[in-house]
Coordinates of C-alpha atoms in Angstrom, one line a residue:
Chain A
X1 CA 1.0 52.5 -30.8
X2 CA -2.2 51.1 -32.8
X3 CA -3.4 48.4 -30.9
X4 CA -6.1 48.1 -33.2
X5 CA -3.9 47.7 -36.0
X6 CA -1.8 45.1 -34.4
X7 CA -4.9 43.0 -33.5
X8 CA -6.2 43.5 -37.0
X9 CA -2.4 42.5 -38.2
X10 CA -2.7 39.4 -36.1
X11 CA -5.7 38.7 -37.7
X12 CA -4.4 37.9 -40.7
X13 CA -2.2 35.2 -39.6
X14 CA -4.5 33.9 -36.8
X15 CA -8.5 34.1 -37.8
X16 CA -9.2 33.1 -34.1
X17 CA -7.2 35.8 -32.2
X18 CA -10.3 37.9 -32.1
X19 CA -12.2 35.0 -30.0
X20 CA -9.8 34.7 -28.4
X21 CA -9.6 38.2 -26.8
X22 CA -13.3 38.2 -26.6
X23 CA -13.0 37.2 -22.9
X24 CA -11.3 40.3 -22.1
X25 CA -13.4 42.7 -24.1
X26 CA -16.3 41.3 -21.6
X27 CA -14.6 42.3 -19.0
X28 CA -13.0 45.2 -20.3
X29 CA -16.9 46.4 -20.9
X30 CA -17.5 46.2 -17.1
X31 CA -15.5 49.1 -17.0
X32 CA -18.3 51.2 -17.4
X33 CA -17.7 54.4 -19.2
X34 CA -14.6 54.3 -20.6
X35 CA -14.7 53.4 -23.8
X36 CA -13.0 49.9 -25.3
X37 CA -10.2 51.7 -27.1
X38 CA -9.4 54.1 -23.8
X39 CA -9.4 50.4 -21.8
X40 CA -7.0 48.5 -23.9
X41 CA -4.9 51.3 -24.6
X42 CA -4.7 51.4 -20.5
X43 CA -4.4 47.9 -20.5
X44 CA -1.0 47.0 -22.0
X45 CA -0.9 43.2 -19.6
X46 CA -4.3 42.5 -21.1
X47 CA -2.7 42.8 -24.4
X48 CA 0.5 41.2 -23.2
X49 CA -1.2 37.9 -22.4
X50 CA -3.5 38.1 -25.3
X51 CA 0.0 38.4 -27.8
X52 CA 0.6 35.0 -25.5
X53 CA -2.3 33.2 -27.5
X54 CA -1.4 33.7 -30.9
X55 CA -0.8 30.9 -32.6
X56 CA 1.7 32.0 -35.8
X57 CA 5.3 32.6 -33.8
X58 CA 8.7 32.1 -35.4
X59 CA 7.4 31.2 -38.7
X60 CA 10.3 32.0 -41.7
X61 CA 10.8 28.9 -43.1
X62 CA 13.9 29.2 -45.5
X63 CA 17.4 31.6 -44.8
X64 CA 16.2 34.3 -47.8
X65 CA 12.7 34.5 -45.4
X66 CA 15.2 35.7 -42.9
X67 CA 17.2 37.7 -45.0
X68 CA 14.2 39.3 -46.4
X69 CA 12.7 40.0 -42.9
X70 CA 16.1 41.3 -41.9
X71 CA 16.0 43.7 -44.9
X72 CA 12.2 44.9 -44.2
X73 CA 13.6 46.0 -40.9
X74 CA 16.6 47.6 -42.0
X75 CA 15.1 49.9 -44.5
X76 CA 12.8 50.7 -42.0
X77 CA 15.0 52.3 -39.9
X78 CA 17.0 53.9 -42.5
X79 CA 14.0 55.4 -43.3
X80 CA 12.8 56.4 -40.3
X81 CA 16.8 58.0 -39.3
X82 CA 16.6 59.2 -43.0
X83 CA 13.1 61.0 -42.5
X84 CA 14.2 62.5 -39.0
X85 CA 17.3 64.2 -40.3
X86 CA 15.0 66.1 -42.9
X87 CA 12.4 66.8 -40.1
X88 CA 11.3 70.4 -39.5
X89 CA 10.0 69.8 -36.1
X90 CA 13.4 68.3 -35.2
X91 CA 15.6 70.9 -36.7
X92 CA 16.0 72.8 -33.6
X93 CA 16.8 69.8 -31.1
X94 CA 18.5 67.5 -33.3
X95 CA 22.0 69.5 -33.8
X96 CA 25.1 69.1 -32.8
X97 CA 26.7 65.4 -31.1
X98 CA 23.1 64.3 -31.5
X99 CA 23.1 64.8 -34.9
X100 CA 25.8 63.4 -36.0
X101 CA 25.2 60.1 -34.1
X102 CA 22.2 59.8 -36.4
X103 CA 24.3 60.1 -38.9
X104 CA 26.2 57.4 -38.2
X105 CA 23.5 55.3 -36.9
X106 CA 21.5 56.3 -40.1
X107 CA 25.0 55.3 -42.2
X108 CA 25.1 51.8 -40.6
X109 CA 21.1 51.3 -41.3
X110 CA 21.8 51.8 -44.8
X111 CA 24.7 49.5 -44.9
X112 CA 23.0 46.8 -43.5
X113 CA 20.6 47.4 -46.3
X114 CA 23.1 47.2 -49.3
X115 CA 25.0 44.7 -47.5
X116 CA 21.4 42.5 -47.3
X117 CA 20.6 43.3 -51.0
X118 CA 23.2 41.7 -52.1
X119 CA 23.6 38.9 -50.4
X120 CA 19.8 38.2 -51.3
X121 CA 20.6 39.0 -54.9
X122 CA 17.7 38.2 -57.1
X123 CA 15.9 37.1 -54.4
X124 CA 15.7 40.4 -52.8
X125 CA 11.8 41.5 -51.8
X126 CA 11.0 45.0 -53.1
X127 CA 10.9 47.9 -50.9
X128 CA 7.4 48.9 -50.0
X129 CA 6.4 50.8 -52.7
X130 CA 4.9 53.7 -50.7
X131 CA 7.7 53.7 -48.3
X132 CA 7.4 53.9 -44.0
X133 CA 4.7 56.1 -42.5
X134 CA 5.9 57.0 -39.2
X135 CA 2.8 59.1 -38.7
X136 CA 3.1 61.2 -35.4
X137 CA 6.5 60.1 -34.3
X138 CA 8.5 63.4 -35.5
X139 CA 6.3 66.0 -34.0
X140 CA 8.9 66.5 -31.3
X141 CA 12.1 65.3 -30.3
X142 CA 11.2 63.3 -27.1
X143 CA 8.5 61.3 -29.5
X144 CA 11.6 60.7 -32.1
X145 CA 13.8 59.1 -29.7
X146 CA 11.1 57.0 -27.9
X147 CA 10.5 55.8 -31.5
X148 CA 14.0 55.4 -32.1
X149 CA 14.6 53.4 -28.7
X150 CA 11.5 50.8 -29.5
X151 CA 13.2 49.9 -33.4
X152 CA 16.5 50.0 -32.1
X153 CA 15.8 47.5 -28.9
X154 CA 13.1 45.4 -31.4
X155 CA 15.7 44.7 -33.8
X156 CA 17.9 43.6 -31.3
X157 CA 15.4 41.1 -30.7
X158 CA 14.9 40.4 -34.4
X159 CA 18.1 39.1 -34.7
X160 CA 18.4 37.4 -31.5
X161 CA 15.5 35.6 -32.6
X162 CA 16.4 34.0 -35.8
X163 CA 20.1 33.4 -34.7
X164 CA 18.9 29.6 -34.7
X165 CA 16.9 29.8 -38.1
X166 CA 20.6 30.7 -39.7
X167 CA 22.7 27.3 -40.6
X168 CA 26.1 28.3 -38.9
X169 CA 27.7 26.5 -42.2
X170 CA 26.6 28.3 -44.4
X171 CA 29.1 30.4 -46.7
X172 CA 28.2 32.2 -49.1
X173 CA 29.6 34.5 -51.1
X174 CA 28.4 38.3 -50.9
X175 CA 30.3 41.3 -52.8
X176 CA 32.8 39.2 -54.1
X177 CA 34.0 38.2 -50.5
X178 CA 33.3 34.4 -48.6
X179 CA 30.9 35.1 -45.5
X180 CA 29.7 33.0 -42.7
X181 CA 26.2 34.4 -42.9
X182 CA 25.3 33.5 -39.3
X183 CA 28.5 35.3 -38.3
X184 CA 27.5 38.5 -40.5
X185 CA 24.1 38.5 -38.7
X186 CA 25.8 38.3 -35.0
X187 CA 28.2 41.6 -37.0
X188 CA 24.5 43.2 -37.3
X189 CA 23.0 42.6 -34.4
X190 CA 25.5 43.8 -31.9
X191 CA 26.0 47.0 -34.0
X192 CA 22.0 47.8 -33.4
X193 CA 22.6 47.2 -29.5
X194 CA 25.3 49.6 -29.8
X195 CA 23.0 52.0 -31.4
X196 CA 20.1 51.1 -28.9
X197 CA 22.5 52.3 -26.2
X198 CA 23.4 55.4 -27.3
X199 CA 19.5 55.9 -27.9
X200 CA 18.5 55.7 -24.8
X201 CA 21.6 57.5 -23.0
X202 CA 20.4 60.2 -25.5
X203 CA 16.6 60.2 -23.7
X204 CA 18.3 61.9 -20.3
X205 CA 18.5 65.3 -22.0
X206 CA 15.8 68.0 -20.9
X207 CA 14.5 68.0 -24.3
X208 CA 15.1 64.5 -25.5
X209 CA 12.3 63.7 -22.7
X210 CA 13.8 63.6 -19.1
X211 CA 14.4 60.1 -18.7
X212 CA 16.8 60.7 -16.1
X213 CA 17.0 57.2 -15.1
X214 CA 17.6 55.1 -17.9
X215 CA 20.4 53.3 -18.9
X216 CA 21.8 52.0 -21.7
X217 CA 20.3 48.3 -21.2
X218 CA 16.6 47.0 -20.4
X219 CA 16.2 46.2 -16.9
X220 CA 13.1 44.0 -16.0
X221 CA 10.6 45.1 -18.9
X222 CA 10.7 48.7 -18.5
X223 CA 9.4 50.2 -21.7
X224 CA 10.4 53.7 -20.7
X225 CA 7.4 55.0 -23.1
X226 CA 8.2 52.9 -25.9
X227 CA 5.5 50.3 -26.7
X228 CA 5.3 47.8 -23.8
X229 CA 4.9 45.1 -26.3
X230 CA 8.6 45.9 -27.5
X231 CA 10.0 44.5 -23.8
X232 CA 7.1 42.2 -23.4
X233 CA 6.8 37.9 -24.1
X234 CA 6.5 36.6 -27.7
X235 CA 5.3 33.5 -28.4
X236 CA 5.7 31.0 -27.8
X237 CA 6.4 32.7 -24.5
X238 CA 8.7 29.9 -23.1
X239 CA 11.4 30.6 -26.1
X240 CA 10.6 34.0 -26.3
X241 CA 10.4 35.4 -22.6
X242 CA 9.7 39.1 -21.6
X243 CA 13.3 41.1 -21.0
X244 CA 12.2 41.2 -17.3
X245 CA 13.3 37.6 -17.7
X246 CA 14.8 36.1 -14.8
X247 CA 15.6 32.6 -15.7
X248 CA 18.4 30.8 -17.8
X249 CA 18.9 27.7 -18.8
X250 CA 16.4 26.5 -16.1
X251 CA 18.4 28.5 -13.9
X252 CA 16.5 30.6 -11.8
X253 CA 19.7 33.6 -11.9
X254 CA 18.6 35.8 -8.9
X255 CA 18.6 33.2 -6.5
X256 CA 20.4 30.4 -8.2
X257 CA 23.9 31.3 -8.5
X258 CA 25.7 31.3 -5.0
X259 CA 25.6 35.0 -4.8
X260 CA 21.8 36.8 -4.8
X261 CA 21.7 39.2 -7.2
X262 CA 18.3 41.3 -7.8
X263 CA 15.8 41.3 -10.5
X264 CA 17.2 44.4 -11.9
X265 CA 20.8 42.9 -12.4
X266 CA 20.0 40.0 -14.0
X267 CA 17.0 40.9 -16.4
X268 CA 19.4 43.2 -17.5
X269 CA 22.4 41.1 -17.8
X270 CA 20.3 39.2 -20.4
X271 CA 18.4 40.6 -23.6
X272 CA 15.8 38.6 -24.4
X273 CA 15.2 37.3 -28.5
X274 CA 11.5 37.7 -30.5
X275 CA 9.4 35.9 -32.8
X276 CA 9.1 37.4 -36.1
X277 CA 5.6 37.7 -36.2
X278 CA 5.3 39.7 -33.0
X279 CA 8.6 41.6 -34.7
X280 CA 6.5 42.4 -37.5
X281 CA 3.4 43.1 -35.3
X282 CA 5.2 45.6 -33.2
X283 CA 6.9 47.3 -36.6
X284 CA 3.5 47.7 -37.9
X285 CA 2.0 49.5 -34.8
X286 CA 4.6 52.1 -35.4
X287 CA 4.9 52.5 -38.8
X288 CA 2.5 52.1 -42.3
X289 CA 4.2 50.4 -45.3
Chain B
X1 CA 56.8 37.7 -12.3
X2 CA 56.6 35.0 -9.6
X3 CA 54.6 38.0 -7.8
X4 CA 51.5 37.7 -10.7
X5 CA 51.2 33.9 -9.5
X6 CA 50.6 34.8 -6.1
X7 CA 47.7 36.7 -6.5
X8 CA 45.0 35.0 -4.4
X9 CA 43.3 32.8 -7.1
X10 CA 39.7 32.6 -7.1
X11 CA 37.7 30.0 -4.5
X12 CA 36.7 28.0 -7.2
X13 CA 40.2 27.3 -8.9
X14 CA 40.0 23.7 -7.1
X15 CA 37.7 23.2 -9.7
X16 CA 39.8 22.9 -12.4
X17 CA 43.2 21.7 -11.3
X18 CA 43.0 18.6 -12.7
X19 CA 43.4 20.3 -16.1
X20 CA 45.5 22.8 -15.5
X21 CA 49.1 20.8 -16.0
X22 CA 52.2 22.9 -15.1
X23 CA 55.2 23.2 -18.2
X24 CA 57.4 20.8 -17.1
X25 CA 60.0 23.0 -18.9
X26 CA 63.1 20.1 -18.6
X27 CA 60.7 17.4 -19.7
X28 CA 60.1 20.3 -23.2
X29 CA 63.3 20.8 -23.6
X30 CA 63.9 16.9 -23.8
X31 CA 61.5 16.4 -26.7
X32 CA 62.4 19.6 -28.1
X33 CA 66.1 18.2 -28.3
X34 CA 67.6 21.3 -27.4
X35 CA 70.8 21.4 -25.4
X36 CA 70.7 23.7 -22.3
X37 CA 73.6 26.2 -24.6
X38 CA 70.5 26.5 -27.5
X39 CA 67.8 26.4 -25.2
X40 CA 69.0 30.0 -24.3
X41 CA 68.3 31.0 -27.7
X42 CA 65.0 29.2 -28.4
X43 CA 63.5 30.5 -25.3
X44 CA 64.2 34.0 -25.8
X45 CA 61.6 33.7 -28.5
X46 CA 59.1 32.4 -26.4
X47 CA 56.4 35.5 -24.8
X48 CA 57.8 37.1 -21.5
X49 CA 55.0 35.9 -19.6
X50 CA 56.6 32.1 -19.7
X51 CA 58.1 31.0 -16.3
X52 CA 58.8 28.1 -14.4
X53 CA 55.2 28.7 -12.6
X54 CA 53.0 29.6 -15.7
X55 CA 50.1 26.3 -15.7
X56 CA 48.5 26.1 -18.9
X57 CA 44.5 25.9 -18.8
X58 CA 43.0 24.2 -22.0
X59 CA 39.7 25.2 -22.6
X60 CA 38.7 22.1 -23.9
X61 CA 36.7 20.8 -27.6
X62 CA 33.3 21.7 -29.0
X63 CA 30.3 23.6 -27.6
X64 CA 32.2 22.7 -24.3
X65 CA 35.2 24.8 -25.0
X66 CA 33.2 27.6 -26.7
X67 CA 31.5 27.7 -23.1
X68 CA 34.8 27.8 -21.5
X69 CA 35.5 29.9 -23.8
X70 CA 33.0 32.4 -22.8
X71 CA 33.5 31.5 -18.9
X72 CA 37.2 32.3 -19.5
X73 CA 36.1 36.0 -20.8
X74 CA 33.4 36.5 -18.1
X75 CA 36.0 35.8 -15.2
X76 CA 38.0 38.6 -16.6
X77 CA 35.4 41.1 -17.0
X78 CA 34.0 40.0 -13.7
X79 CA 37.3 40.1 -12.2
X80 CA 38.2 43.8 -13.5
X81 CA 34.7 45.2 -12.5
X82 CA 35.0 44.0 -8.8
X83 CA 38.3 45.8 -8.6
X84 CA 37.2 48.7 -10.3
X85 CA 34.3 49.4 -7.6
X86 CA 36.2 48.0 -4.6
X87 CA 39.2 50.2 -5.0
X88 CA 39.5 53.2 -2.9
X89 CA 40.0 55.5 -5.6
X90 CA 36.3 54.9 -7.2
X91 CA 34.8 57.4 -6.3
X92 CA 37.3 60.0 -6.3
X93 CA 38.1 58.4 -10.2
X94 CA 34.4 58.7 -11.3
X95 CA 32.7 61.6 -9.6
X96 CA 30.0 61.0 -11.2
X97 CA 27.0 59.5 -9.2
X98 CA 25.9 58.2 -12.4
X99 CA 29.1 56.7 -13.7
X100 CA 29.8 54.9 -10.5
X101 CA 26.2 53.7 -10.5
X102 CA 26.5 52.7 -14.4
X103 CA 30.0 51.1 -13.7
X104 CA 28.7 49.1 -10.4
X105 CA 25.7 47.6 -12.8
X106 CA 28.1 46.3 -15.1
X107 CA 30.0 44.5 -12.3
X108 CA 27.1 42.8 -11.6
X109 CA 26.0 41.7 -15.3
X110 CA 29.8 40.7 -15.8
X111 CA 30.1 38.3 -12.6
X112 CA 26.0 37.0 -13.2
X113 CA 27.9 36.0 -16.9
X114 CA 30.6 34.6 -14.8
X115 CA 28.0 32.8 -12.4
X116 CA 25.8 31.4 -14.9
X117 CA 28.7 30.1 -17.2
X118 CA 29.8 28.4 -13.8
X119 CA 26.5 27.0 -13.0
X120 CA 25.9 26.1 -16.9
X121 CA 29.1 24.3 -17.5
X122 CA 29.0 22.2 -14.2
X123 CA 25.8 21.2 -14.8
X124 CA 26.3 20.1 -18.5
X125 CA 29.9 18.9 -18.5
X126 CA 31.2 18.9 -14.7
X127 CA 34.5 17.1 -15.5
X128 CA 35.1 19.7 -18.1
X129 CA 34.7 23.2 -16.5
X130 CA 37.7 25.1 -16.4
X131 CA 38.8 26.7 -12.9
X132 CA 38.8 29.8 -11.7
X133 CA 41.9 31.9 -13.6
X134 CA 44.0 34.3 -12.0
X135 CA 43.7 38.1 -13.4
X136 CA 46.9 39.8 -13.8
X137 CA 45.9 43.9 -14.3
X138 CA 48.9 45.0 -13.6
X139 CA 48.9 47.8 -16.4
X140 CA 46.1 49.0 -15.2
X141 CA 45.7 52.3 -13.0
X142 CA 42.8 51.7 -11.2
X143 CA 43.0 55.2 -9.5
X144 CA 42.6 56.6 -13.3
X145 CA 39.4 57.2 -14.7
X146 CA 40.9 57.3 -18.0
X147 CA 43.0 54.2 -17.4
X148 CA 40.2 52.3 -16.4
X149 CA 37.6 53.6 -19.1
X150 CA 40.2 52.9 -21.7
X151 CA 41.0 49.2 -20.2
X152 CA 36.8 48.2 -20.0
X153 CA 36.8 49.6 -23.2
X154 CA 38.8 46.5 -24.7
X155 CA 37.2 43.8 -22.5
X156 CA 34.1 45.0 -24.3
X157 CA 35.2 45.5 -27.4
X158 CA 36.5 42.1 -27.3
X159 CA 34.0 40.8 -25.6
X160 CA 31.6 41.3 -28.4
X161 CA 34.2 40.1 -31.0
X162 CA 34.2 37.0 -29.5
X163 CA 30.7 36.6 -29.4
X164 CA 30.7 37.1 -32.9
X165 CA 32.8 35.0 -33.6
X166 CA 32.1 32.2 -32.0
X167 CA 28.8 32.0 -33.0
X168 CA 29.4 29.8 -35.9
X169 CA 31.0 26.9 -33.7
X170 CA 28.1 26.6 -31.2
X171 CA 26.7 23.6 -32.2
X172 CA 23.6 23.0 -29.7
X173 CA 21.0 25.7 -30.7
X174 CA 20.0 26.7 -27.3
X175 CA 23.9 27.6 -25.9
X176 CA 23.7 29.9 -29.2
X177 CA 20.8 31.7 -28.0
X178 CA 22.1 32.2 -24.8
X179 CA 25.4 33.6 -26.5
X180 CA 22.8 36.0 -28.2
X181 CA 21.2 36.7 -25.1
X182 CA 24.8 37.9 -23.7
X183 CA 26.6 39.7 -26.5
X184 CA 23.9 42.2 -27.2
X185 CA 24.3 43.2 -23.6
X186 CA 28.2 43.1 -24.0
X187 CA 27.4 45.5 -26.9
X188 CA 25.3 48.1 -24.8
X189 CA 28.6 47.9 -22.1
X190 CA 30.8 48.7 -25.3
X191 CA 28.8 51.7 -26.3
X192 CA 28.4 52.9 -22.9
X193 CA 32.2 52.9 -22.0
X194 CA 33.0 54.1 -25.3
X195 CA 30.9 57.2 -24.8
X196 CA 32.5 58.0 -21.4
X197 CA 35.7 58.3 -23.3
X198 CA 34.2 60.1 -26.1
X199 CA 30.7 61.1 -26.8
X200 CA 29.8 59.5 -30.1
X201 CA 32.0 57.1 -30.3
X202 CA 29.6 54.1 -29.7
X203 CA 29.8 52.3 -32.9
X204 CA 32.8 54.3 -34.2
X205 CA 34.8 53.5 -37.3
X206 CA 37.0 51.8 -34.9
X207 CA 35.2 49.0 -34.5
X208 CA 32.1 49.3 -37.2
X209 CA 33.3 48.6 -40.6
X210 CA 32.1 50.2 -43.8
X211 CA 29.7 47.5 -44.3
X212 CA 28.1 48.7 -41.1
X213 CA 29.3 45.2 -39.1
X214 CA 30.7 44.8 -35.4
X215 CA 34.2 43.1 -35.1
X216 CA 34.1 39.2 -35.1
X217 CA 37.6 37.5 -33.8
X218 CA 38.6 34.1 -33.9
X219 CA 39.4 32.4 -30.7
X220 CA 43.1 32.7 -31.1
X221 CA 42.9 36.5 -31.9
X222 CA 40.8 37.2 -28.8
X223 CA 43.0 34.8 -26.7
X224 CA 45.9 36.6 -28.0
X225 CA 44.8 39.7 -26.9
X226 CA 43.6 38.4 -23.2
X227 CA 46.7 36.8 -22.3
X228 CA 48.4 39.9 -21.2
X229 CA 45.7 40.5 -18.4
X230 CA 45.7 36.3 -17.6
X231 CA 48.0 34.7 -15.6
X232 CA 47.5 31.2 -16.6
X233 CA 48.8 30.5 -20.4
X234 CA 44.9 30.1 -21.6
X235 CA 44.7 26.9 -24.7
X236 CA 41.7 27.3 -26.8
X237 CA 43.4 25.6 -30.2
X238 CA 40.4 22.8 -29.7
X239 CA 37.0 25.5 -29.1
X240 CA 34.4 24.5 -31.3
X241 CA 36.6 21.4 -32.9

C-alpha cells in the first residue's frame, strides 16, 4: 500500500488535504528517528482519521459516472485474476481447486465487463491504455490472495455505495434484453461477496498465508493484511462507517436489540458501503493505471 | 398437519395477530358459490398445506412490506440456525470445530437480521409489523450434516435473490442501503455453505449466470419457495405496491 500515492491522489481532488495532515506530520516528527514514511506506514489510525477530512466523497454525478466507475473496477480485477493465472511465481501454489476458482472468479470479472460495455454503449470510458500495474503483489501466493481479498471486499463496498446513486426505475435495454439497472447492479454486487468469501476461506492454507482464523465475512475492521483503509470509514464517515460498525439505523445493535450480542456478531452481520473517491483512492494504492 | 400449528410460536407473535385473519373456509366457499358436492373438487386443487387452522399473514404495501418482507425471511433463517446449533446432534453432525464455530456465527447474523428488522419496523410503522411466524422444518434432518448444509444452502441462496430483487421497490434510500448492508453478508453465508457441500461451488453456474449475475426473484417466487418451511400462508401480492 502507497500511502504516499494515496495522499498525492487525494490531492488532486482536495488541494487542502496536505494542511490538513500537517498536524499529524508535527507530531509524527516527535517520533525521533524514524523516519516520516516508516511512521505513517505504522500509523494506519492516523491515516484513518485523516481520509475522515477529505472533502470530495460520493461525488459521480450522472448513472454512466457510475457505470464507468463500475467498469474501471471490473477490468481491474479481470486484470489482476487475468495476470495471476499467467504468473510464474504462482505457478507452483496456484493449481488445482484454487485454480480453477480463479477461473471462475476471473470468468465473472470479465462478464461484468462486457456486460458494463454494453450497457454504457458509446458512452463507454476507454480502458487505461497501459493497463493495471499490480507491482509486487504476485511475488508469492500469500501477497496474491491478500491482494485479492482487499479488491474483492472494496468492490463490495463500491457497489454498496452507489446503490442510492442508481434510479430504481430505470430500464434500459442492454444486449437486446429490458434490465432494471439497479437490479443488475445488486446481481453484481452479491456475486463479488461471493467471490470475497471464497478469497478469504482460501487465506487458511499453509501457503496461502496461515490465516487460520479468518472467515468468510469482516468482523469489526479486521484487515487481515489487506490495506486497513479497505475496512476503514469513508467519508463522509456518518454514511460511510468503518465495517467494525456497530450501529443501524440509530440502533446501537449490540446492546439494542433485546438480546446482547458482541461486537464481533454484529459488525459482521453488516458490510458496510464506500465513497467512490476513497474506492478509487484505495484502487490506486494497489495498482498503477 | 394440525401438529405443524402447534409448534410453540415465537414470543413475539402477539405482535401481529391483529393481522393475521384465519380462512374462514364456509364464509370462502359462500362467495365462491360452490356447493359442499363441488367444493370437494375445487379444494383438491388448492396446496396441501391449506387447513382449517392455516392464518394468513399479509405482509403489508410499500417499503413497509418490502421490510416485512425481509423480517419474514430473517425469522426463517434465524429460526433454522437456532435449531441447527441447539440440537443434540450438532456436534456429532459437524465435527468440525470450525464448521460448528462458522455455523454458530451465522445463527447470530441471522437472528441480529431478525432483531433489527423487529426493532426497525416497530419503530417506523408499529401498527404494521408482522408477528412472529411459525417455522415448519419438518423435512429437514437436523441430525444430517448433509441435510442441513443442503437446507441453509437454499435459505441463502434465496436469501440473496430476494435481496436482489427487491431492491428496485425500496423506495426510501436509506432502507435500500440497509438492504445492501445485509445481502452482501447473505452472499458470504451462500458461498460459505455452498463450499461445505462442495469446494468451489461458491458462485457456481447454479446460481451465477453467463452474464456473471447472482439470482434476483420476485416476491412471489421467493414466497413460493418459503412456504413449504412456513406455517402461516405468508401474502406478499402488495410488497413494494
Amino acid at each position: 500500500m502507497n500511502l504516499f500515492q494515496i495522499i498525492s491522489e487525494i490531492e488532486k481532488v482536495d488541494p487542502e488535504f496536505t494542511d490538513r495532515l500537517t498536524h499529524r506530520r508535527s507530531a509524527l516528527s516527535l517520533l525521533g528517528d524514524l523516519g516520516k514514511k516508516m511512521a505513517l506506514a505504522a500509523a494506519p489510525v492516523a491515516i484513518g482519521s485523516a481520509f475522515n477530512k477529505v472533502v470530495a466523497q460520493n461525488n459521480l454525478s450522472t448513472v454512466n459516472d457510475v457505470l464507468n466507475y463500475a467498469l474501471l473496477l471490473e477490468r481491474l480485477e479481470y486484470s489482476f485474476y487475468n495476470q495471476a493465472l499467467s504468473a510464474a511465481t504462482l505457478s507452483a501454489n496456484l493449481t488445482g481447486a484454487a485454480r480453477t476458482a480463479v477461473e471462475t472468479i476471473r470468468a465473472h470479472e470479465l462478464a461484468h465487463v462486457n456486460l458494463l460495455t454494453a450497457a454504457l454503449g458509446s458512452a463507454a470510458a476507454p480502458a487505461p491504455a497501459n493497463g493495471f500495474n499490480f507491482g509486487t503483489a504476485f511475488a508469492t501466493y500469500a501477497s496474491f490472495l491478500t491482494f485479492a481479498q482487499a479488491f474483492e471486499d472494496t468492490g463490495v463496498r463500491a457497489y454498496k455505495g452507489q446503490a442510492t446513486k442508481i434510479p430504481r426505475t430505470l430500464n434500459p435495454t442492454v444486449g437486446g434484453n429490458t434490465v432494471n439497472l439497479l437490479t443488475v447492479a445488486l446481481q453484481i454486487h452479491s456475486v463479488e461477496a461471493r467471490h470475497a468469501a471464497h478469497i478469504r476461506y482460501m487465506r487458511r492454507g499453509a501457503t496461502a498465508g496461515g490465516q487460520t482464523t479468518i472467515m468468510p465475512w469482516i468482523i469489526n475492521s479486521d484487515a487481515n493484511g489487506a490495506p486497513a483503509a479497505v475496512y476503514g470509514a469513508g467519508n463522509p464517515a456518518a454514511d460511510f462507517p468503518a465495517e467494525g460498525n456497530l450501529v443501524q439505523a440509530g440502533v446501537t445493535l449490540t446492546t439494542g436489540l433485546g438480546t446482547t450480542y458482541t461486537a464481533d456478531e454484529v459488525s459482521a452481520a453488516f458490510d458496510e458501503p464506500l465513497d467512490n473517491t476513497t474506492v478509487t483512492a484505495i484502487a490506486r494504492s494497489a495498482a498503477t493505471f | 398437519m394440525t401438529s405443524r400449528n402447534q409448534t410453540p410460536a415465537p414470543a413475539e407473535a402477539g405482535l401481529g395477530s391483529q393481522l393475521q385473519k384465519p380462512v374462514d373456509r364456509r364464509l370462502f366457499l359462500r362467495y365462491t358459490g360452490l356447493t359442499a358436492a363441488a367444493a370437494g373438487l375445487f379444494l383438491a386443487g388448492c396446496d396441501d398445506d391449506e387447513n382449517n387452522n392455516t392464518t394468513t399473514v399479509s405482509l403489508g404495501s410499500g417499503d413497509v412490506g418490502v421490510l416485512n418482507y425481509a423480517y419474514a425471511l430473517e425469522q426463517l433463517e434465524a429460526a433454522f440456525y437456532a435449531q441447527v446449533i441447539a440440537n443434540p446432534s450438532f456436534a456429532t453432525a459437524f465435527t468440525s470445530a470450525d464448521e460448528r464455530a462458522a455455523l454458530t456465527a451465522i445463527a447470530k447474523h441471522e437472528a441480529i437480521h431478525r432483531d433489527f428488522f423487529k426493532a426497525a419496523i416497530t419503530a417506523a410503522a408499529p401498527t404494521q409489523i408482522i408477528g412472529g411466524l411459525t417455522p415448519n422444518f419438518s423435512t429437514v434432518n437436523f441430525a444430517s450434516r448433509d441435510s442441513v448444509l443442503q437446507t441453509a444452502k437454499t435459505f441463502e441462496d434465496l436469501g440473496v435473490a430476494a435481496y436482489n430483487g427487491a431492491g428496485q421497490l425500496i423506495q426510501n434510500p436509506t432502507y435500500l442501503t440497509i438492504a445492501g448492508k445485509i445481502v452482501s453478508v447473505e452472499a458470504r453465508h451462500a458461498a460459505y455453505i455452498r463450499d461445505l457441500l462442495s469446494n468451489g461451488s461458491f458462485a457456481d453456474s447454479t446460481t451465477v449466470d453467463a452474464n456473471g449475475l447472482d439470482k434476483a426473484m420476485t416476491v412471489a417466487q421467493v414466497l413460493s419457495a418459503a412456504q413449504p418451511f412456513i406455517t402461516e400462508r405468508v401474502n406478499g401480492d402488495n410488497v413494494g405496491k
